[in-house]
Coordinates of C-alpha atoms in Angstrom, one line a residue:
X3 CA -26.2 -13.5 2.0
X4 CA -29.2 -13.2 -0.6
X5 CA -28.4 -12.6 -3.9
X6 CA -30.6 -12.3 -6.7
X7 CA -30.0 -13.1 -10.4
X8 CA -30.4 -9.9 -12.5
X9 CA -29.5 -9.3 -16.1
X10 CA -25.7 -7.2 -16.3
X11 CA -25.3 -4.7 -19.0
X12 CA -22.6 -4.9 -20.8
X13 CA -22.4 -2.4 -23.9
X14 CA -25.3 -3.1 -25.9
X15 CA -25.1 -7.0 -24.1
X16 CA -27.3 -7.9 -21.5
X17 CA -25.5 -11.0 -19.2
X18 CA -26.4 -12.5 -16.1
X19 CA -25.2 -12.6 -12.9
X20 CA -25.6 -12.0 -9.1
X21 CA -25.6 -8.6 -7.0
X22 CA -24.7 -9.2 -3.3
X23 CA -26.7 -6.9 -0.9
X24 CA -24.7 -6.1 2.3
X25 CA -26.3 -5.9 5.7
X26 CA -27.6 -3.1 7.2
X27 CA -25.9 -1.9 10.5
X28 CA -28.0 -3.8 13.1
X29 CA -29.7 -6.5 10.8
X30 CA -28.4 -10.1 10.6
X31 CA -29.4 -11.0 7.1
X32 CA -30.1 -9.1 3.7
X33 CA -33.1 -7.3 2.9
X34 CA -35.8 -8.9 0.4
X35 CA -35.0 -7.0 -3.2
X36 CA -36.4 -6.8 -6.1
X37 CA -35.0 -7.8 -9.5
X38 CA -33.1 -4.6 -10.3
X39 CA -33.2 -3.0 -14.0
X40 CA -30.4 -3.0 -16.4
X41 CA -28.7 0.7 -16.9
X42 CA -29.3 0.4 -20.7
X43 CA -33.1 -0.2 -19.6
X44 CA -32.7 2.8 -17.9
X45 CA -31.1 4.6 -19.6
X46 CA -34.1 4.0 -22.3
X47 CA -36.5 5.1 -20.4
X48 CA -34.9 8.5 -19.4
X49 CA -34.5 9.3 -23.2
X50 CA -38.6 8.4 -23.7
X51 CA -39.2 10.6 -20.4
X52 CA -37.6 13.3 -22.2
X53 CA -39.1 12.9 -25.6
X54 CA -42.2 12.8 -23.9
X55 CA -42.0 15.4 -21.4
X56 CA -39.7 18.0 -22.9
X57 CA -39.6 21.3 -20.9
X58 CA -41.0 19.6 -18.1
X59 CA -37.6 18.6 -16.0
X60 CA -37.8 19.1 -12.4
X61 CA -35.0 20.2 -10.6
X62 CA -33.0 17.9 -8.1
X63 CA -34.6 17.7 -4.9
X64 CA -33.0 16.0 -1.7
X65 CA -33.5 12.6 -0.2
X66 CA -31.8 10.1 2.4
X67 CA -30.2 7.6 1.6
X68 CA -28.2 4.5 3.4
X69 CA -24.7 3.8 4.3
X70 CA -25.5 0.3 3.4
X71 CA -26.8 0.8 -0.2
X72 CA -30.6 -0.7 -0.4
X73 CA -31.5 -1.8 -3.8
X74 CA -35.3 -1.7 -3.6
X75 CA -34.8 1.9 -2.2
X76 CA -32.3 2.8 -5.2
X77 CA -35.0 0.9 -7.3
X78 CA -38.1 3.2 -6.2
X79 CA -35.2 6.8 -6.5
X80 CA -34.7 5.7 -10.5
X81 CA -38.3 5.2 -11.3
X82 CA -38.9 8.8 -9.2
X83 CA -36.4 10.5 -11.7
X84 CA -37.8 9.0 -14.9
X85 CA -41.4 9.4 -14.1
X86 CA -39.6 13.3 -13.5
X87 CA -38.5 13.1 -16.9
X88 CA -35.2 14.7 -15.2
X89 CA -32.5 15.8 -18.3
X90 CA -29.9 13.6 -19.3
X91 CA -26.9 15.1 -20.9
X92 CA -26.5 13.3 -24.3
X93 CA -22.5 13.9 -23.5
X94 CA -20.4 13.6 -20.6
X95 CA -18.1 16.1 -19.4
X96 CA -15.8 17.7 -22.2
X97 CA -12.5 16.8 -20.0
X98 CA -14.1 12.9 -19.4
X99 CA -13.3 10.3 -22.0
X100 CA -16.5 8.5 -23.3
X101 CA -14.0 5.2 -22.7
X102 CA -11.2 4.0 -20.6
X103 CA -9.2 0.8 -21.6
X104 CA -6.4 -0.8 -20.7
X105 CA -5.8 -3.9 -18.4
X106 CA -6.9 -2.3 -15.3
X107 CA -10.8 -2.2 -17.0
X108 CA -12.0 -5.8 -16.1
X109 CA -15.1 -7.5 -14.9
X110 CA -14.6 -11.1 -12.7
X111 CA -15.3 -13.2 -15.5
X112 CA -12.4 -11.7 -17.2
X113 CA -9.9 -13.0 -14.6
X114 CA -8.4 -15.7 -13.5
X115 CA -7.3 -16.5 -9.6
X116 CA -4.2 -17.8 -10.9
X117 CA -2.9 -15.0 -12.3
X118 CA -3.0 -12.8 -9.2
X119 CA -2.3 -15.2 -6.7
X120 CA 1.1 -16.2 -6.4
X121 CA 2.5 -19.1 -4.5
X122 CA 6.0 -18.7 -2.6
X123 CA 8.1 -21.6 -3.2
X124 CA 9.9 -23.3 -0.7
X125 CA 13.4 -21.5 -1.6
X126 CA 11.7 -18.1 -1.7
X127 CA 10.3 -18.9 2.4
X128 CA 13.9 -19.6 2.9
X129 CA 15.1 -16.6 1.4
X130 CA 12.5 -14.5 3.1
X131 CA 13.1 -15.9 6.7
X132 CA 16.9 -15.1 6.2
X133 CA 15.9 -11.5 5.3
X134 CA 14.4 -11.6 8.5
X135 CA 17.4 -12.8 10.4
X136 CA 19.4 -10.4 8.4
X137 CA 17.7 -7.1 9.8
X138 CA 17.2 -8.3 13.2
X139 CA 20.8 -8.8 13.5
X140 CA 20.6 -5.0 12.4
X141 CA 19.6 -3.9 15.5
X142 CA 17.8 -1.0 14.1
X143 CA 14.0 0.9 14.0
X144 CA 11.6 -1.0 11.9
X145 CA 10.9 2.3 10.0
X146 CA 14.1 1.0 8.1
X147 CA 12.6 -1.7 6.8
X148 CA 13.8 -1.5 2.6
X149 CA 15.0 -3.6 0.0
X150 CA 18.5 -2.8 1.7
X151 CA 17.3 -4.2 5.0
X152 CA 15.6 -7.0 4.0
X153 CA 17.4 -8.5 0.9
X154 CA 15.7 -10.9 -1.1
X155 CA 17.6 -11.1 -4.0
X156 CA 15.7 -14.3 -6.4
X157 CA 12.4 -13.0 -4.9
X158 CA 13.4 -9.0 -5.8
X159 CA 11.9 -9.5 -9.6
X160 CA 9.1 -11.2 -8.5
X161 CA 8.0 -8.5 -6.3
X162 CA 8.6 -5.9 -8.6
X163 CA 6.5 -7.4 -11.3
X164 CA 3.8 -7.6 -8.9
X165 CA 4.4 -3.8 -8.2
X166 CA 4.2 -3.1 -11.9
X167 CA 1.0 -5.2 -12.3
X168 CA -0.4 -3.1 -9.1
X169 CA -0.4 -0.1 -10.8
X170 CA 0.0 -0.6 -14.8
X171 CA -2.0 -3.8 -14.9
X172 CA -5.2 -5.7 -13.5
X173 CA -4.4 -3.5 -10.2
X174 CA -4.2 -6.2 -8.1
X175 CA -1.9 -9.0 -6.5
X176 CA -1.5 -11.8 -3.6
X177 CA 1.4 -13.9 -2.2
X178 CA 0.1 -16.9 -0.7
X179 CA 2.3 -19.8 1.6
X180 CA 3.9 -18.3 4.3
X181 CA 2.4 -19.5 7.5
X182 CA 2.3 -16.6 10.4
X183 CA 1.6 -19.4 13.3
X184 CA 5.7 -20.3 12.5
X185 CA 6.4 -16.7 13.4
X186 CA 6.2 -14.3 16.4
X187 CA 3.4 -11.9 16.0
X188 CA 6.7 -9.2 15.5
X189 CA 8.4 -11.5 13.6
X190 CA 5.5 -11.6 11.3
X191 CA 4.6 -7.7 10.8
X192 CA 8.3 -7.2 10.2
X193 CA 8.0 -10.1 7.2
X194 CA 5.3 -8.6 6.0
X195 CA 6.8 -5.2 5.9
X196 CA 9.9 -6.5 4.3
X197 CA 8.1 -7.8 1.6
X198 CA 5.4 -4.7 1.0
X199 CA 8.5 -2.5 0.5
X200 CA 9.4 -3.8 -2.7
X201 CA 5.9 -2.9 -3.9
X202 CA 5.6 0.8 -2.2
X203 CA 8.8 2.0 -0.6
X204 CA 6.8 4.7 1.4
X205 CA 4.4 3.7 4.2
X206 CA 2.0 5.9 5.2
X207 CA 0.5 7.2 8.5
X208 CA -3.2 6.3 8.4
X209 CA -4.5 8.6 11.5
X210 CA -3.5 11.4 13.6
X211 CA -1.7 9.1 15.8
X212 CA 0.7 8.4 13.3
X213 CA -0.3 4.8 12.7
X214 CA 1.3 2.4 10.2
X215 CA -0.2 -0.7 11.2
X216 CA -4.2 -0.6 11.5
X217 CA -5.9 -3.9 12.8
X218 CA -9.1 -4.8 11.2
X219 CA -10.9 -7.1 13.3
X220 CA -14.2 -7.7 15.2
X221 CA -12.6 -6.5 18.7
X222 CA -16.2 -7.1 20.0
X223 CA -18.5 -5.6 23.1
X224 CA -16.0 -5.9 25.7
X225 CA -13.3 -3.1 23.5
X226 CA -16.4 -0.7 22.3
X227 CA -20.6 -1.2 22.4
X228 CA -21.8 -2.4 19.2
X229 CA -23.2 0.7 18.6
X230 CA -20.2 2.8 19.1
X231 CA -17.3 0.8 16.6
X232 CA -16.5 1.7 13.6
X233 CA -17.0 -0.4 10.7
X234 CA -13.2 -1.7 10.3
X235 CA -13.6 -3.0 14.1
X236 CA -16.7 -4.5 13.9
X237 CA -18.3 -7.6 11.3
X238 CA -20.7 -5.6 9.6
X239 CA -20.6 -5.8 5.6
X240 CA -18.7 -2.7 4.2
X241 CA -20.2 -1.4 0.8
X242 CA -18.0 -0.5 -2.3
X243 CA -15.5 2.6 -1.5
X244 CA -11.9 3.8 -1.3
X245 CA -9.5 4.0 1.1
X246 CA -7.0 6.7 0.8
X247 CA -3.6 6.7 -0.3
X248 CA -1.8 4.7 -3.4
X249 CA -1.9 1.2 -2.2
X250 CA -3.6 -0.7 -0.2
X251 CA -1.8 -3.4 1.8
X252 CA -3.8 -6.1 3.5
X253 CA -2.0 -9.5 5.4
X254 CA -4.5 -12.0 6.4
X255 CA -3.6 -13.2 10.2
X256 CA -6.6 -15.4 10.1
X257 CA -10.2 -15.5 8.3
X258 CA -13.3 -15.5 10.1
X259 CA -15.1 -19.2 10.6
X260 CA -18.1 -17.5 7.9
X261 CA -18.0 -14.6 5.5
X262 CA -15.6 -11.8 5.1
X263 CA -15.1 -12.5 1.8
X264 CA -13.9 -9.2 -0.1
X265 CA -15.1 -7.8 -3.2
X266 CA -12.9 -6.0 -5.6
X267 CA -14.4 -4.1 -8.7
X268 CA -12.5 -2.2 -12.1
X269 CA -13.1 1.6 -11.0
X270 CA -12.3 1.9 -15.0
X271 CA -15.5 -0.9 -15.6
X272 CA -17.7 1.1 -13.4
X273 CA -16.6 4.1 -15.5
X274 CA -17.5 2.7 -18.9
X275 CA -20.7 1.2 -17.9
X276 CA -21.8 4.7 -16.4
X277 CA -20.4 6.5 -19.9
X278 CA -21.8 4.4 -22.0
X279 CA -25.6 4.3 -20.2
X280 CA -25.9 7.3 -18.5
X281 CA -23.5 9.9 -19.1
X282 CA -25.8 12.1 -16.2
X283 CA -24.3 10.3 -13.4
X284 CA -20.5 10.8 -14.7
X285 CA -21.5 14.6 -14.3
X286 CA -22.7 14.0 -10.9
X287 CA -19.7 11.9 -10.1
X288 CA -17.7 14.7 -11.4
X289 CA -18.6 17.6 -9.7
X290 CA -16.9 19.3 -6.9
X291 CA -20.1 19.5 -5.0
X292 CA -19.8 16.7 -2.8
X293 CA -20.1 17.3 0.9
X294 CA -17.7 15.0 2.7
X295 CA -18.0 14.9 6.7
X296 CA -14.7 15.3 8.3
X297 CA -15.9 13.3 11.2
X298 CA -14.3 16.0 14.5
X299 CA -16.2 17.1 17.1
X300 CA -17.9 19.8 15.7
X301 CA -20.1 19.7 12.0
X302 CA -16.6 20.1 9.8
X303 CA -16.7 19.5 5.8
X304 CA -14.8 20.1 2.6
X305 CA -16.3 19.2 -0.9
X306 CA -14.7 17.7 -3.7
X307 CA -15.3 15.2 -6.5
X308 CA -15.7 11.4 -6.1
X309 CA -14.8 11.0 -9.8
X310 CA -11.6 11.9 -11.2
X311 CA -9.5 11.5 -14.6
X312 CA -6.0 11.4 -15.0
X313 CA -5.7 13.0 -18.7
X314 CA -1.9 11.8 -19.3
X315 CA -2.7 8.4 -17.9
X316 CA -5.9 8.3 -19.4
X317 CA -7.1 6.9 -16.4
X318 CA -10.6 7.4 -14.7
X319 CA -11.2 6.4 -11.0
X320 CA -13.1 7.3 -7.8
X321 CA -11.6 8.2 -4.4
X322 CA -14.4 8.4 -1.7
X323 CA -15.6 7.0 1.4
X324 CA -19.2 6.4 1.0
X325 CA -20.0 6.7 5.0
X326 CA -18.7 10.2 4.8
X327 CA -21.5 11.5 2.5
X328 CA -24.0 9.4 3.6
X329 CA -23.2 9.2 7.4
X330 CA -24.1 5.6 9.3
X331 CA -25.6 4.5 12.5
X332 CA -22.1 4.7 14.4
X333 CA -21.2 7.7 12.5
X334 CA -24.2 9.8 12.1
X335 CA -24.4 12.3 9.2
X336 CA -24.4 15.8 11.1
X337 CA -27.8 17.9 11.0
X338 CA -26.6 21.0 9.5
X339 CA -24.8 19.6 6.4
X340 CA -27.6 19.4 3.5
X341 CA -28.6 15.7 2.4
X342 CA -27.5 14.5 -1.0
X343 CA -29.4 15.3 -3.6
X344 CA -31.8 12.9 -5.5
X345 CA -29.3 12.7 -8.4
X346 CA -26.3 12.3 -5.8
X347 CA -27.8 9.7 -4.4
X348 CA -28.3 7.6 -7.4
X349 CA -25.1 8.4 -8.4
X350 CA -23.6 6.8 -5.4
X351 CA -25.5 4.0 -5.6
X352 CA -25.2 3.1 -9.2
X353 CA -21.1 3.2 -8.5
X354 CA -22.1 0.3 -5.7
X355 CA -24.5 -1.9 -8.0
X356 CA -22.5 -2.0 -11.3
X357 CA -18.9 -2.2 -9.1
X358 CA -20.8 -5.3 -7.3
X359 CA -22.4 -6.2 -10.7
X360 CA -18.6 -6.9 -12.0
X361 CA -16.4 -7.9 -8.8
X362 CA -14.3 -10.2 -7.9
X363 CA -14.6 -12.3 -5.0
X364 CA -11.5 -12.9 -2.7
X365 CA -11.4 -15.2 0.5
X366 CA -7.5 -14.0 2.1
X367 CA -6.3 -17.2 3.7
X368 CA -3.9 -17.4 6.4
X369 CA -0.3 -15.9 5.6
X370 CA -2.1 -14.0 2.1
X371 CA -0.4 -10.6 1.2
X372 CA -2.7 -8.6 -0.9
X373 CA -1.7 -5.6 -2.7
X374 CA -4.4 -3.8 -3.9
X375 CA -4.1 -0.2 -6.3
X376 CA -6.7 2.0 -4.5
X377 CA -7.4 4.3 -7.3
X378 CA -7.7 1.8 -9.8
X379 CA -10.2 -0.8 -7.7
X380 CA -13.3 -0.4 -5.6
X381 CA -13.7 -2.5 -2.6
X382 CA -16.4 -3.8 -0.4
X383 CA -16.5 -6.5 2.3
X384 CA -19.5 -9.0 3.1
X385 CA -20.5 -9.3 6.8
X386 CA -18.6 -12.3 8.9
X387 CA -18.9 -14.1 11.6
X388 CA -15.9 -15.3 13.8
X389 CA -15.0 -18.6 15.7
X390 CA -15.6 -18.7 19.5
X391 CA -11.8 -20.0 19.9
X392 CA -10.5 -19.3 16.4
X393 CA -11.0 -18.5 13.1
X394 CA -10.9 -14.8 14.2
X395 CA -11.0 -12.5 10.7
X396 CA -8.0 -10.4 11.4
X397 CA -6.0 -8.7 8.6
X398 CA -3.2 -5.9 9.1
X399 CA -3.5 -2.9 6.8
X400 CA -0.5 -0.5 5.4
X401 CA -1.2 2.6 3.2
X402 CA 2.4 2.4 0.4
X403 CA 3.2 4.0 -2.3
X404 CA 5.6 3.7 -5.2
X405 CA 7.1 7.0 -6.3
X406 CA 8.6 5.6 -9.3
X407 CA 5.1 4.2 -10.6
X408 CA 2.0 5.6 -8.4
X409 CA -0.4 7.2 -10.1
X410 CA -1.0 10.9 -10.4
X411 CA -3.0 12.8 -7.4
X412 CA -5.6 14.7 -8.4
X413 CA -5.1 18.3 -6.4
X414 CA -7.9 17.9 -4.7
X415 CA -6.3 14.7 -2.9
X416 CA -2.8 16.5 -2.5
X417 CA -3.5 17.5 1.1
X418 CA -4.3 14.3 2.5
X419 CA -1.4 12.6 1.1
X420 CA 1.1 15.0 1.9
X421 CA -0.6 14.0 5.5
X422 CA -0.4 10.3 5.2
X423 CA 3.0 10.4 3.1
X424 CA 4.5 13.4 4.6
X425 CA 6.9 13.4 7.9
X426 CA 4.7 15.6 9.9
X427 CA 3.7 12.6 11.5
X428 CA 5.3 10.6 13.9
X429 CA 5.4 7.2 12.6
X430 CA 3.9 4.6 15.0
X431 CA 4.0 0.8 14.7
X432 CA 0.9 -1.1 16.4
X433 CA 2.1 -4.2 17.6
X434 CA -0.4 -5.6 19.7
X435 CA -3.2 -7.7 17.5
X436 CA -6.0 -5.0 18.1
X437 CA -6.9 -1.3 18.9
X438 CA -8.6 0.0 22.3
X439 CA -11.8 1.7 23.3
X440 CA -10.9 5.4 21.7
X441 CA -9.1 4.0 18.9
X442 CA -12.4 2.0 17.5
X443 CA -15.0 4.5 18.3
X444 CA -12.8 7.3 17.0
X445 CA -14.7 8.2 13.9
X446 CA -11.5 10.5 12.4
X447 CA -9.3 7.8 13.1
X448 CA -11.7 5.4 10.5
X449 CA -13.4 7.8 8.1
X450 CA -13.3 5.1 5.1
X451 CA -15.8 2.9 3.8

């Protein structure tokens, strides 16, 4: 994957460092880019525009833009606004902070791999495989799986650090040493369960079918065309977004043979950086005109924000799935909804290049456990290829959440939640290691990324 060395802003700084681009939906490699220019460069330039062109603002006209964000494209859009001399607010929103601190506002070169990963020791295996003997001899529905069914009691404090640190610190955290080619595939999901319930008690149902388990995996031509899966069944790179729901929950079966590796940015960074350097976009971010395809049958939508702040928690953060604003090849935009406008679209792309401007690079190994807090990261995932015999990128994702520490939900993301957290649903547990035809190319069933 190409990637360019551009200058970073960082407050009045300028570092250096590298922007991945991710591939388009049919391409194999990255597009050529330009060097791209610093916000505080931009943001410079505005302020002459309007100095120099006062009175003469045009108003916001619309324009397309990719699912896979293009940075020469997003290059040519910010020149097309400044040469506009479009107005800048010199504030942002009354109810948005100009800053938002606290552990969960990082950049990669702020952490360090050791103190998210964590290693299960020898004793703790033991512990956990005799938590797994313990509820099988239960004889009762995996939708019990708890800290009362699956007792760990040395590894209990562990885990609930890791739960605190998931939602009150960096946002983020991995268990690495269990080996799942010891287990049976069951025996696995039901280990892997066990130990996500001591981070989020409640699991949620991720699609109308009432699924707790979703595969994500290259199932390949012989499942779905290439032209018909969606994104979390096929290899293509993923570009920054959020899922829904509290916490994401990811266990790595196996890695691909080349790529895959995640990307995991500080929504509270993004934030700051946006503030600071162009207070515009936080408006755009902001604003409850955002036309999100509902992906059914017919042209359905709702708008909402993408941008939201938590005023008790002091806590800024996105929630959206960029494919449902833009649309993609596999899940086409629908005719009648209006295309973004100019400053949308540079809004949504200056979230992807200053999130990929600060992430953090994971590569999930066998047996990883990664607990993710989905308001307070973005994520993104680079293309991959997979083994011909192995070395198959498969992970196994669970929507939890913690009622005792999750985060407050904005009202505009009530409804969903009370969906995926709710007991309309009949929960369902996937236990073969993939999905079929109308599962994949079911664009409601995958509306995220």
């Amino acid at each position: 994957m190409s990637q360019p060395n551009h200058p970073i802003p960082e407050g009045d700084d300028v570092e250096t460092g590298d922007v991945s681009i991710g591939y388009s939906d049919t391409e194999e490699s990255a597009p050529e880019v330009k060097v791209k220019t610093p916000l505080n460069e931009q943001y410079q330039a505005l302020e002459q525009q309007q100095q120099q062109q006062s009175g003469s603002a045009a108003q916001g006209t619309e324009t397309g833009i990719d699912w896979i964000p293009d940075l020469e494209q997003y290059l040519k859009l910010v020149d097309k606004r400044f040469q506009k001399g479009l107005p800048c607010p010199a504030v942002i929103p009354h109810e948005f902070p100009a800053f938002v601190g606290g552990p969960a506002c990082w950049s990669a070169k702020d952490i360090k791999m050791a103190d998210i990963i964590h290693a299960f020791s020898n004793e703790q295996i033991d512990e956990i495989e005799k938590a797994l003997a313990h509820f099988k001899g239960l004889n009762i529905s995996k939708d019990a799986l708890s800290p009362d069914t699956f007792p760990l009691p040395s590894l209990k404090s562990k885990l609930e650090a890791a739960a605190v640190e998931v939602h009150n610190g960096r946002g983020i955290s991995i268990f690495r040493g269990l080996n799942p080619s010891k287990y049976s595939f069951e025996d696995g999901i039901m280990i892997y369960a066990g130990i996500a319930s001591y981070i989020g008690e409640k699991r949620g149902t991720q699609d109308n079918d009432g699924n707790i388990l979703v595969h994500i995996k290259d199932v390949g031509a012989a499942v779905a065309p290439d032209d018909q899966r969606q994104s979390p069944y096929a290899n293509n790179a993923q570009p920054f977004h959020n899922d829904l729901g509290d916490i994401i929950a990811m266990c790595c079966v196996d890695r691909a043979e080349t790529g895959g590796v995640s990307r995991v940015a500080s929504a509270a960074k993004v934030y700051n950086v946006l503030a600071s350097l162009r207070p515009d976009l936080i408006s755009e971010l902001a604003s409850g005109s955002w036309i999100f395809d509902k992906h059914e049958n017919v042209a359905a939508s709702y708008e909402r924000p993408i941008l939201f702040y938590d005023k008790s928690g002091q806590r800024a953060f996105f929630c959206f799935s960029r494919r449902q604003l833009t649309g993609s090849s596999v899940s086409p935009r629908p005719a009648e909804f209006p295309a973004l406008t100019e400053a949308q679209a540079e809004a949504l792309d200056a979230v992807h290049f200053t999130a990929d401007d600060h992430a953090l690079e994971i590569q999930l190994e066998k047996g990883d456990m990664q607990f993710t807090n989905n308001f307070a990261l973005l994520h993104a995932r680079e293309a991959f290829k997979d083994g011909a015999d192995r070395q198959k990128r498969h992970l196994i994702r669970m929507w939890l959440r913690n009622d005792k520490l999750a985060w407050e939900t904005p009202k505009e993301l009530e409804e969903p939640w009370k969906e995926i957290y709710g007991t309309a649903r009949q929960p369902a547990w996937h236990m073969e290691p993939g999905h079929g035809t109308s599962h994949v190319i079911n664009r409601s069933n995958s509306c995220h990324g």
